[in-house]
Amino acid sequence: MDQLLTPLSAEDIARFGETPAIRFAQNLQLVQERIAAAALRSDRRPEDVRLLPVTKTVPAHILRYAFAAGITDFSENKLQEARDKREKLDDLAINWSIIGHLQTNKVKYLTRFATEFHALDSIRLAEELNRRLESENKDLDVFVQVNTSGEESKYGLHPDDLLPFIERLPDYPRLKPRGLMTLALFSSDLDKVRPCFRLLRNLRDQVAQHHSGITKLSMGMSGDFEAAIEEGADIVRVGQAIFGPRPTADAFYWPDLTDTTQQSAQP
């Protein structure tokens, strides 16, 4: 593995330190400890909460250090970024998840390498995913995205549209629904964020009666994952708490993000 690690540039060191693998391992341990504490506070088992590291904006050569630190699950918001990194890291046994909005014309790229998709939000997308997966003789784990904040700029199904959508999913057998996903309200006030998590949990409980495979909740990011766990999250999507601050403008990934909400909004 060591011979595959690219020497660090001055820019790399300024952002990730002189020993990224050690830094990432230490950060990972701290996040896992926080996950465990939040789970125990809510009378849950820490091992029942899965950490999904968010690797967006982290260069591919730096992700080799993350892999060396024991991180093998990578998730990306933008398909093109994930695709480019995957090509550069194809020699590593990485599980790739796409957690951001997907255009139907890019489905063919996702199905080639992703093991999980966290942003299913339309029948048209379900149809195209299923068609492509059928041609490749593959299945795909999916999470249905719900807009729990009521913000028009966010992707995801309206809560009232969720059950009719779920009832149609058996028409697309290559899709394997595992749960629901949401992006909560972008706010540093957790009292405003928690209702989004509670709504998703309640929706999961309702739709599980109609689709037994939908059991998991993918919710919570670096600024609010502990609250998400206390409200029932099974998967938390965490990036900056592991890899550090990002140089890319937050609005590149979250178009509706304002300067006053950036810190709490980021995975």
PDB file of N, CA, C and O in Angstrom, residues 16 22 34 108 119-120 124 168 175 224 239 242 250 263 265:
ATOM      1  N   PHE A  16      -4.483  18.866   4.882  1.00  0.00           N
ATOM      2  CA  PHE A  16      -4.667  17.565   5.532  1.00  0.00           C
ATOM      3  C   PHE A  16      -3.578  17.196   6.529  1.00  0.00           C
ATOM      4  O   PHE A  16      -3.670  16.156   7.185  1.00  0.00           O
ATOM      5  N   ILE A  22      -2.887   9.213   9.634  1.00  0.00           N
ATOM      6  CA  ILE A  22      -2.994   9.268  11.098  1.00  0.00           C
ATOM      7  C   ILE A  22      -4.097  10.234  11.505  1.00  0.00           C
ATOM      8  O   ILE A  22      -4.913   9.940  12.388  1.00  0.00           O
ATOM      9  N   ARG A  34     -18.401   9.543  19.272  1.00  0.00           N
ATOM     10  CA  ARG A  34     -19.586  10.407  19.377  1.00  0.00           C
ATOM     11  C   ARG A  34     -20.840   9.654  18.928  1.00  0.00           C
ATOM     12  O   ARG A  34     -21.912   9.819  19.526  1.00  0.00           O
ATOM     13  N   LYS A 108     -26.366   5.565 -16.298  1.00  0.00           N
ATOM     14  CA  LYS A 108     -25.476   4.513 -16.810  1.00  0.00           C
ATOM     15  C   LYS A 108     -24.115   4.529 -16.134  1.00  0.00           C
ATOM     16  O   LYS A 108     -23.453   3.487 -16.035  1.00  0.00           O
ATOM     17  N   ALA A 119     -30.624   8.868  -3.055  1.00  0.00           N
ATOM     18  CA  ALA A 119     -31.412  10.027  -3.467  1.00  0.00           C
ATOM     19  C   ALA A 119     -32.456   9.684  -4.531  1.00  0.00           C
ATOM     20  O   ALA A 119     -32.684  10.456  -5.456  1.00  0.00           O
ATOM     21  N   LEU A 120     -33.113   8.562  -4.382  1.00  0.00           N
ATOM     22  CA  LEU A 120     -34.185   8.190  -5.308  1.00  0.00           C
ATOM     23  C   LEU A 120     -35.407   9.058  -5.003  1.00  0.00           C
ATOM     24  O   LEU A 120     -35.926   9.033  -3.882  1.00  0.00           O
ATOM     25  N   ARG A 124     -39.557   8.465 -12.796  1.00  0.00           N
ATOM     26  CA  ARG A 124     -38.732   8.468 -14.006  1.00  0.00           C
ATOM     27  C   ARG A 124     -37.325   7.951 -13.716  1.00  0.00           C
ATOM     28  O   ARG A 124     -36.759   7.169 -14.493  1.00  0.00           O
ATOM     29  N   ARG A 168     -45.403   1.896  -5.772  1.00  0.00           N
ATOM     30  CA  ARG A 168     -45.019   1.602  -7.149  1.00  0.00           C
ATOM     31  C   ARG A 168     -43.644   0.952  -7.270  1.00  0.00           C
ATOM     32  O   ARG A 168     -43.290   0.440  -8.340  1.00  0.00           O
ATOM     33  N   LEU A 175     -34.348  -2.537  -8.179  1.00  0.00           N
ATOM     34  CA  LEU A 175     -34.107  -1.601  -7.085  1.00  0.00           C
ATOM     35  C   LEU A 175     -34.454  -2.279  -5.772  1.00  0.00           C
ATOM     36  O   LEU A 175     -35.539  -2.847  -5.625  1.00  0.00           O
ATOM     37  N   ASP A 224     -25.027  17.748  12.745  1.00  0.00           N
ATOM     38  CA  ASP A 224     -26.229  17.333  13.482  1.00  0.00           C
ATOM     39  C   ASP A 224     -26.391  15.821  13.612  1.00  0.00           C
ATOM     40  O   ASP A 224     -27.455  15.342  13.974  1.00  0.00           O
ATOM     41  N   GLY A 239     -18.629  14.015   6.713  1.00  0.00           N
ATOM     42  CA  GLY A 239     -17.435  14.304   5.933  1.00  0.00           C
ATOM     43  C   GLY A 239     -16.431  15.176   6.655  1.00  0.00           C
ATOM     44  O   GLY A 239     -15.320  14.766   6.953  1.00  0.00           O
ATOM     45  N   ILE A 242     -14.377  14.203   9.666  1.00  0.00           N
ATOM     46  CA  ILE A 242     -13.304  13.233   9.412  1.00  0.00           C
ATOM     47  C   ILE A 242     -12.179  13.853   8.606  1.00  0.00           C
ATOM     48  O   ILE A 242     -11.004  13.722   8.956  1.00  0.00           O
ATOM     49  N   ASP A 250     -19.696  25.927  -0.293  1.00  0.00           N
ATOM     50  CA  ASP A 250     -20.759  25.014   0.082  1.00  0.00           C
ATOM     51  C   ASP A 250     -21.918  25.038  -0.903  1.00  0.00           C
ATOM     52  O   ASP A 250     -22.563  24.021  -1.149  1.00  0.00           O
ATOM     53  N   GLN A 263     -22.069  26.151   8.268  1.00  0.00           N
ATOM     54  CA  GLN A 263     -21.365  25.253   9.161  1.00  0.00           C
ATOM     55  C   GLN A 263     -22.229  24.083   9.596  1.00  0.00           C
ATOM     56  O   GLN A 263     -21.782  22.942   9.621  1.00  0.00           O
ATOM     57  N   ALA A 265     -24.759  22.826   8.080  1.00  0.00           N
ATOM     58  CA  ALA A 265     -25.389  22.089   7.000  1.00  0.00           C
ATOM     59  C   ALA A 265     -24.508  21.012   6.417  1.00  0.00           C
ATOM     60  O   ALA A 265     -24.987  20.098   5.777  1.00  0.00           O
TER      61      ALA A 265
END
